[in-house]
Short mmCIF file of C-alpha atoms in Angstrom, two decimals:
data_model
loop_
_atom_site.label_atom_id
_atom_site.label_comp_id
_atom_site.label_asym_id
_atom_site.label_seq_id
_atom_site.Cartn_x
_atom_site.Cartn_y
_atom_site.Cartn_z
CA ASP A 1 100.43 19.39 108.82
CA PRO A 2 98.99 22.92 108.31
CA TYR A 3 95.51 21.45 107.84
CA ARG A 4 95.62 19.72 111.23
CA ASP A 5 98.07 21.69 113.38
CA VAL A 6 97.58 25.36 114.26
CA PRO A 7 100.46 27.91 114.28
CA ALA A 8 100.48 27.90 118.10
CA VAL A 9 102.36 24.57 118.04
CA LEU A 10 105.42 26.41 116.70
CA ALA A 11 106.15 27.51 120.26
CA GLN A 12 106.76 23.86 121.15
CA HIS A 13 109.45 23.64 118.47
CA GLY A 14 111.41 26.75 119.40
CA GLN A 15 109.95 28.85 116.57
CA THR A 16 108.56 31.62 118.76
CA HIS A 17 109.95 34.32 116.45
CA VAL A 18 107.70 32.96 113.71
CA LEU A 19 104.70 32.74 116.02
CA ASP A 20 105.19 36.34 117.16
CA ALA A 21 104.58 37.48 113.58
CA VAL A 22 101.16 35.78 113.45
CA TRP A 23 98.05 37.78 114.33
CA PRO A 24 96.70 36.37 117.65
CA PHE A 25 93.40 35.21 116.14
CA TRP A 26 95.09 33.17 113.40
CA ARG A 27 97.41 31.39 115.84
CA HIS A 28 94.63 28.93 116.63
CA THR A 29 93.21 28.27 113.15
CA THR A 30 94.40 25.85 110.51
CA ALA A 31 95.47 26.90 107.01
CA PRO A 32 92.64 27.96 104.65
CA TYR A 33 94.83 27.73 101.54
CA GLY A 34 95.57 25.01 99.02
CA PRO A 35 98.79 22.95 99.07
CA LEU A 36 100.55 24.57 96.10
CA PHE A 37 100.88 27.98 97.72
CA LEU A 38 101.99 26.58 101.08
CA TRP A 39 104.38 24.16 99.43
CA ILE A 40 106.15 26.82 97.36
CA VAL A 41 106.53 29.24 100.25
CA SER A 42 107.68 26.66 102.81
CA TRP A 43 110.04 24.92 100.38
CA PHE A 44 112.01 28.07 99.57
CA THR A 45 111.85 29.94 102.85
CA GLY A 46 111.44 27.59 105.80
CA ALA A 47 111.34 29.73 108.95
CA ARG A 48 113.06 32.77 107.39
CA LEU A 49 110.37 35.42 107.73
CA VAL A 50 111.83 38.18 105.57
CA ILE A 51 112.49 35.85 102.65
CA GLY A 52 109.01 34.38 103.10
CA VAL A 53 107.36 37.79 102.93
CA LEU A 54 109.36 38.73 99.84
CA LEU A 55 108.50 35.45 98.11
CA ILE A 56 104.79 35.81 98.87
CA ARG A 57 104.82 39.32 97.41
CA ALA A 58 106.70 38.06 94.35
CA LEU A 59 104.06 35.37 93.81
CA GLU A 60 101.30 37.96 94.07
CA LEU A 61 103.07 40.13 91.50
CA VAL A 62 103.07 37.11 89.19
CA GLY A 63 99.30 36.97 89.65
CA PHE A 64 99.06 40.71 88.99
CA VAL A 65 100.99 40.32 85.74
CA LEU A 66 98.82 37.37 84.68
CA VAL A 67 95.67 39.41 85.27
CA GLY A 68 97.13 42.39 83.41
CA VAL A 69 98.07 40.26 80.40
CA PHE A 70 95.06 37.96 80.11
CA ALA A 71 92.14 40.17 81.22
CA PRO A 72 92.49 42.42 78.13
CA ARG A 73 92.84 39.34 75.92
CA LEU A 74 89.71 37.92 77.48
CA ALA A 75 87.85 41.19 76.93
CA ARG A 76 88.96 41.33 73.30
CA ALA A 77 87.76 37.77 72.71
CA LEU A 78 84.37 38.64 74.23
CA GLY A 79 83.97 41.80 72.16
CA ALA A 80 84.57 44.17 75.08
CA ASP A 81 87.04 47.03 75.41
CA PRO A 82 90.46 45.57 76.40
CA ALA A 83 91.75 48.95 77.58
CA ARG A 84 88.79 49.38 79.91
CA ALA A 85 89.27 45.85 81.23
CA ALA A 86 92.95 46.59 81.91
CA TRP A 87 91.98 49.76 83.74
CA TRP A 88 89.44 47.92 85.90
CA VAL A 89 91.85 45.19 86.99
CA LEU A 90 95.19 47.02 87.17
CA LEU A 91 94.07 50.32 88.68
CA CYS A 92 91.12 48.93 90.63
CA PRO A 93 91.25 50.15 94.27
CA LEU A 94 89.93 46.83 95.55
CA VAL A 95 92.69 44.93 93.73
CA LEU A 96 95.44 47.32 94.80
CA LEU A 97 94.32 47.77 98.41
CA GLY A 98 92.76 44.36 98.99
CA LEU A 99 95.13 42.07 97.10
CA VAL A 100 98.41 43.70 96.08
CA ALA A 101 99.15 45.68 99.26
CA PRO A 102 98.43 42.86 101.77
CA ALA A 103 99.77 40.19 99.36
CA HIS A 104 96.69 37.96 99.50
CA ASN A 105 97.12 34.83 97.43
CA ASP A 106 93.69 35.36 95.84
CA LEU A 107 95.52 37.44 93.22
CA LEU A 108 97.63 34.51 92.04
CA MET A 109 94.52 32.32 91.98
CA ILE A 110 92.62 34.90 89.90
CA GLY A 111 95.54 35.35 87.52
CA LEU A 112 95.66 31.62 86.77
CA VAL A 113 91.87 31.46 86.34
CA VAL A 114 91.82 34.37 83.88
CA ALA A 115 94.73 32.81 81.97
CA GLY A 116 92.92 29.48 81.93
CA ILE A 117 89.65 30.92 80.63
CA ALA A 118 91.46 32.94 77.97
CA SER A 119 93.28 29.77 76.87
CA ALA A 120 90.00 27.85 76.66
CA ILE A 121 88.40 30.57 74.53
CA GLU A 122 91.46 30.46 72.27
CA ARG A 123 90.78 26.73 71.68
CA ARG A 124 93.42 25.44 74.10
CA LEU A 125 90.84 23.77 76.29
CA LEU A 126 93.00 21.30 78.21
CA LEU A 127 95.62 23.95 78.96
CA GLY A 128 92.87 26.19 80.29
CA ILE A 129 91.52 23.44 82.53
CA ALA A 130 95.02 22.61 83.80
CA LEU A 131 95.62 26.27 84.73
CA CYS A 132 92.28 26.47 86.56
CA ALA A 133 93.03 23.22 88.40
CA LEU A 134 96.40 24.66 89.38
CA ALA A 135 94.59 27.76 90.64
CA ALA A 136 92.32 25.54 92.74
CA THR A 137 95.36 24.16 94.56
CA ILE A 138 96.10 27.73 95.62
CA LYS A 139 92.54 28.47 96.71
CA LEU A 140 89.57 26.17 96.17
CA PRO A 141 86.98 28.59 94.65
CA ALA A 142 88.96 28.50 91.40
CA ALA A 143 87.67 24.95 90.85
CA ALA A 144 84.30 26.45 89.87
CA ALA A 145 85.81 27.58 86.57
CA ILE A 146 86.42 24.00 85.39
CA PRO A 147 82.77 22.87 84.92
CA PHE A 148 81.86 26.24 83.38
CA ILE A 149 84.63 25.82 80.79
CA LEU A 150 83.58 22.25 80.03
CA VAL A 151 79.88 23.12 79.66
CA ALA A 152 80.56 26.13 77.44
CA PHE A 153 83.38 24.82 75.24
CA GLY A 154 83.56 21.07 75.66
CA ASP A 155 81.92 18.02 74.12
CA ARG A 156 81.60 14.44 75.33
CA LYS A 157 85.22 13.61 74.48
CA THR A 158 86.70 16.76 76.01
CA TRP A 159 84.56 16.31 79.13
CA VAL A 160 86.38 13.06 79.91
CA SER A 161 89.83 14.36 79.07
CA GLY A 162 89.17 17.65 80.88
CA VAL A 163 88.11 15.94 84.10
CA LEU A 164 91.15 13.66 83.90
CA VAL A 165 93.52 16.59 83.40
CA ALA A 166 92.01 18.47 86.35
CA ALA A 167 92.19 15.38 88.57
CA VAL A 168 95.80 14.66 87.62
CA VAL A 169 96.88 18.24 88.37
CA VAL A 170 95.16 18.33 91.77
CA VAL A 171 96.36 14.88 92.84
CA ALA A 172 99.90 15.51 91.60
CA VAL A 173 100.23 18.78 93.53
CA SER A 174 98.63 17.31 96.65
CA VAL A 175 100.89 14.25 96.67
CA ALA A 176 104.07 16.12 95.71
CA SER A 177 103.51 18.62 98.51
CA GLY A 178 103.30 15.77 101.01
CA LEU A 179 99.98 17.10 102.34
CA GLY A 180 97.62 14.69 100.58
CA LEU A 181 94.00 15.48 99.70
CA GLY A 182 92.78 16.30 103.20
CA TRP A 183 92.93 20.03 102.42
CA ILE A 184 89.82 19.75 100.24
CA SER A 185 87.43 18.67 102.99
CA SER A 186 89.00 19.98 106.18
CA SER A 187 90.17 23.48 106.99
CA VAL A 188 89.35 24.91 103.56
CA PHE A 189 85.72 24.82 104.69
CA SER A 190 86.03 25.01 108.46
CA THR A 191 88.54 27.84 108.89
CA PRO A 192 86.39 30.66 107.43
CA GLU A 193 83.63 29.77 109.89
CA GLU A 194 85.82 31.01 112.74
CA VAL A 195 85.49 34.58 111.44
CA ARG A 196 82.46 36.75 112.28
CA LEU A 197 82.15 39.82 110.05
CA ALA A 198 79.42 42.43 110.21
CA ILE A 199 79.49 42.67 106.42
CA THR A 200 78.71 38.96 105.92
CA PRO A 201 74.94 38.84 105.18
CA ALA A 202 74.24 35.67 107.20
CA THR A 203 76.27 36.92 110.17
CA ALA A 204 74.69 40.38 110.03
CA LEU A 205 71.14 39.00 109.93
CA GLY A 206 71.78 36.35 112.59
CA TRP A 207 73.40 38.81 115.00
CA THR A 208 70.64 41.39 114.46
CA VAL A 209 67.80 38.91 115.00
CA ALA A 210 69.52 37.55 118.13
CA GLN A 211 69.36 41.03 119.65
CA ILE A 212 65.57 41.01 119.28
CA VAL A 213 64.61 37.35 119.70
CA PRO A 214 66.00 35.20 122.55
CA VAL A 215 68.06 32.84 120.39
CA GLY A 216 71.76 32.05 120.29
CA ALA A 217 73.52 34.34 117.82
CA ARG A 218 76.22 31.85 116.79
CA GLY A 219 73.75 29.04 116.16
CA LEU A 220 71.44 31.27 114.14
CA GLU A 221 74.37 32.68 112.17
CA SER A 222 75.54 29.16 111.32
CA THR A 223 72.06 28.10 110.21
CA LEU A 224 71.58 31.18 108.06
CA GLY A 225 75.08 30.70 106.68
CA VAL A 226 74.26 27.17 105.54
CA VAL A 227 71.03 28.40 103.91
CA ALA A 228 72.80 31.31 102.20
CA PHE A 229 75.66 29.17 100.94
CA GLY A 230 73.20 26.56 99.69
CA ALA A 231 71.31 29.27 97.83
CA SER A 232 74.54 30.45 96.20
CA LEU A 233 75.27 26.88 95.07
CA VAL A 234 71.78 26.57 93.57
CA LEU A 235 72.29 29.86 91.73
CA GLY A 236 75.67 28.60 90.56
CA MET A 237 74.09 25.43 89.18
CA VAL A 238 71.45 27.45 87.31
CA LEU A 239 74.15 29.69 85.83
CA LEU A 240 76.22 26.63 84.93
CA CYS A 241 73.32 24.96 83.12
CA ARG A 242 72.76 28.17 81.14
CA ALA A 243 76.44 28.70 80.33
CA ARG A 244 77.24 29.18 76.65
CA ARG A 245 80.29 30.47 74.83
CA GLU A 246 78.94 34.01 74.79
CA ASN A 247 77.89 34.22 78.46
CA MET A 248 80.15 31.76 80.29
CA VAL A 249 82.52 34.39 81.70
CA ARG A 250 79.63 36.52 82.93
CA ASN A 251 77.84 33.56 84.50
CA LEU A 252 81.00 32.35 86.22
CA GLY A 253 81.72 35.85 87.53
CA ILE A 254 78.24 36.14 89.02
CA ALA A 255 78.48 32.66 90.55
CA LEU A 256 81.82 33.44 92.20
CA ILE A 257 80.51 36.71 93.64
CA ALA A 258 77.47 34.87 95.00
CA VAL A 259 79.71 32.29 96.71
CA ALA A 260 81.92 35.06 98.11
CA VAL A 261 78.99 37.05 99.51
CA CYS A 262 77.05 34.05 100.83
CA GLY A 263 80.07 32.28 102.30
CA PRO A 264 80.86 32.18 106.03
CA ALA A 265 83.28 35.13 105.80
CA ALA A 266 82.62 37.74 103.11
CA TRP A 267 85.94 39.55 103.09
CA PRO A 268 85.73 42.44 100.59
CA TRP A 269 88.61 41.23 98.42
CA TYR A 270 86.71 37.99 97.80
CA LEU A 271 84.56 40.05 95.44
CA THR A 272 87.52 40.23 93.08
CA TRP A 273 87.04 36.54 92.27
CA GLY A 274 84.14 37.52 90.05
CA LEU A 275 84.67 41.25 89.49
CA VAL A 276 87.85 40.67 87.48
CA LEU A 277 85.89 38.41 85.13
CA LEU A 278 82.93 40.78 84.88
CA ALA A 279 85.32 43.62 84.01
CA ALA A 280 86.04 41.79 80.75
CA CYS A 281 82.37 41.36 79.80
CA PRO A 282 80.72 43.72 77.30
CA GLY A 283 77.93 45.77 78.84
CA ILE A 284 79.03 45.06 82.40
CA GLN A 285 82.38 46.83 82.28
CA GLU A 286 80.52 50.12 81.71
CA SER A 287 78.18 49.53 84.65
CA ARG A 288 78.07 52.03 87.50
CA ALA A 289 77.15 49.19 89.86
CA LEU A 290 80.56 47.65 89.18
CA ALA A 291 82.29 50.87 90.19
CA VAL A 292 80.18 51.23 93.34
CA ALA A 293 80.89 47.64 94.42
CA ILE A 294 84.63 48.10 93.90
CA LEU A 295 84.84 51.39 95.80
CA ALA A 296 82.63 50.16 98.65
CA GLY A 297 84.69 47.00 99.03
CA ALA A 298 87.93 48.97 99.13
CA LEU A 299 86.72 51.24 101.93
CA VAL A 300 85.40 48.75 104.49
CA VAL A 301 88.83 47.48 105.54
CA LYS A 302 91.34 49.75 107.28
CA ALA A 303 94.99 50.04 106.30
CA ASP A 304 96.03 47.59 109.05
CA GLY A 305 93.79 44.89 107.56
CA VAL A 306 91.12 45.14 110.27
CA LEU A 307 87.49 45.55 109.25
CA ALA A 308 86.35 49.15 109.70
CA PHE A 309 82.95 48.04 111.02
CA PRO A 310 82.70 46.03 114.28
CA LEU A 311 80.08 43.34 114.79
CA HIS A 312 77.57 45.64 116.52
CA THR A 313 77.15 47.55 113.24
CA ALA A 314 75.48 44.47 111.71
CA PRO A 315 71.96 46.04 111.70
CA VAL A 316 73.26 48.79 109.41
CA PHE A 317 74.34 46.19 106.87
CA VAL A 318 71.04 44.32 107.18
CA LEU A 319 69.23 47.52 106.16
CA LEU A 320 71.79 48.18 103.43
CA TYR A 321 71.44 44.71 101.92
CA ALA A 322 67.65 44.92 102.14
CA GLY A 323 67.75 48.22 100.27
CA VAL A 324 70.04 46.84 97.57
CA ALA A 325 67.79 43.79 97.16
CA ALA A 326 64.70 46.00 96.89
CA VAL A 327 66.31 48.18 94.21
CA TRP A 328 67.49 45.13 92.29
CA LEU A 329 64.05 43.49 92.41
CA SER A 330 62.36 46.70 91.28
CA ARG A 331 64.60 46.82 88.21
CA THR A 332 64.43 43.13 87.41
CA ARG A 333 61.58 41.78 85.34
CA LEU A 334 60.72 38.60 87.17
CA PRO A 335 58.46 36.21 85.21
CA VAL A 336 55.81 36.06 87.95
CA LEU A 337 55.62 39.83 88.33
CA SER A 338 55.58 40.33 84.57
CA SER A 339 52.66 37.94 84.09
CA ARG A 340 50.70 39.64 86.86
CA ARG A 341 51.30 43.04 85.28
CA VAL A 342 50.08 41.77 81.92
CA ARG A 343 46.89 40.36 83.45
CA THR A 344 46.26 43.56 85.41
CA ARG A 345 46.74 45.70 82.32
CA ALA A 346 44.39 43.46 80.32
CA LEU A 347 41.68 43.77 82.99
CA VAL A 348 42.02 47.54 83.10
CA GLU A 349 41.84 47.89 79.33
CA SER A 350 38.81 45.63 79.13
#
């Protein structure tokens, strides 16, 4: 069971040649992926490494094609430039260097999500939900697309049928794979916590504070991580409640980026969960901030897949995130600040 047994147990079954191909850190962690991806790869390849690598890359190319086909269609449906959307997702450095080159299965997940949303917009709601549910069995964050689709495009009748379709897809894949539903609550959440990245906001802040205040870094990082992830879920709920046909894709993209950044391990390619959707949104696809985020994300991981910044660089990222937050707040008209400015201006004029 990949959600209970770690790769190190392969040595007990004479599969040392497989274990030798696993990065030492990941030999003692359970699988962070959904059952569909693991089922397909293991069913066709078994312990044949070369065939397994080729199949994984083939699956990622399927995701790349799905993104290339459906992102422009999504942009066209939203009134954005389909050519610009295609450029953002097909020639994007973060997609090419973070997903295509290392063959991360996020690309297949994203491809199915984009196809599902495009299908929902084209009035094939249940097909769209089924595709997003299928994407969730590759990697769980895709499940966030289902309630956004239902809120934006569904009614009372389609809510019931949509939830049933999603449940049937997830249960069918889980049972057919022989892995059951344990993947939802076990290693999908626990495995990322094993990783400590200087670019993860909660980790960066916790590590930095622990160098100044006599507290345990790991405990503080975990606490801040729970707070940050909870905040991202609250933001996601707000965006979900405000989702409409015209802004659903944008709201979902922002919610997925928030979850990626505030999660326990903010790997740069996780940003593509939402960036691919935002690239199809009018107004956002012309944003310089989108280009900066993509280029920055592509440059923080070296060619061998190792983060370019070790943990002791965390204070640099704390300052960077604080600066980004300050700039964003200065350009955002918050209701409280706006009301204060109005009162101040009225007092001055009087």
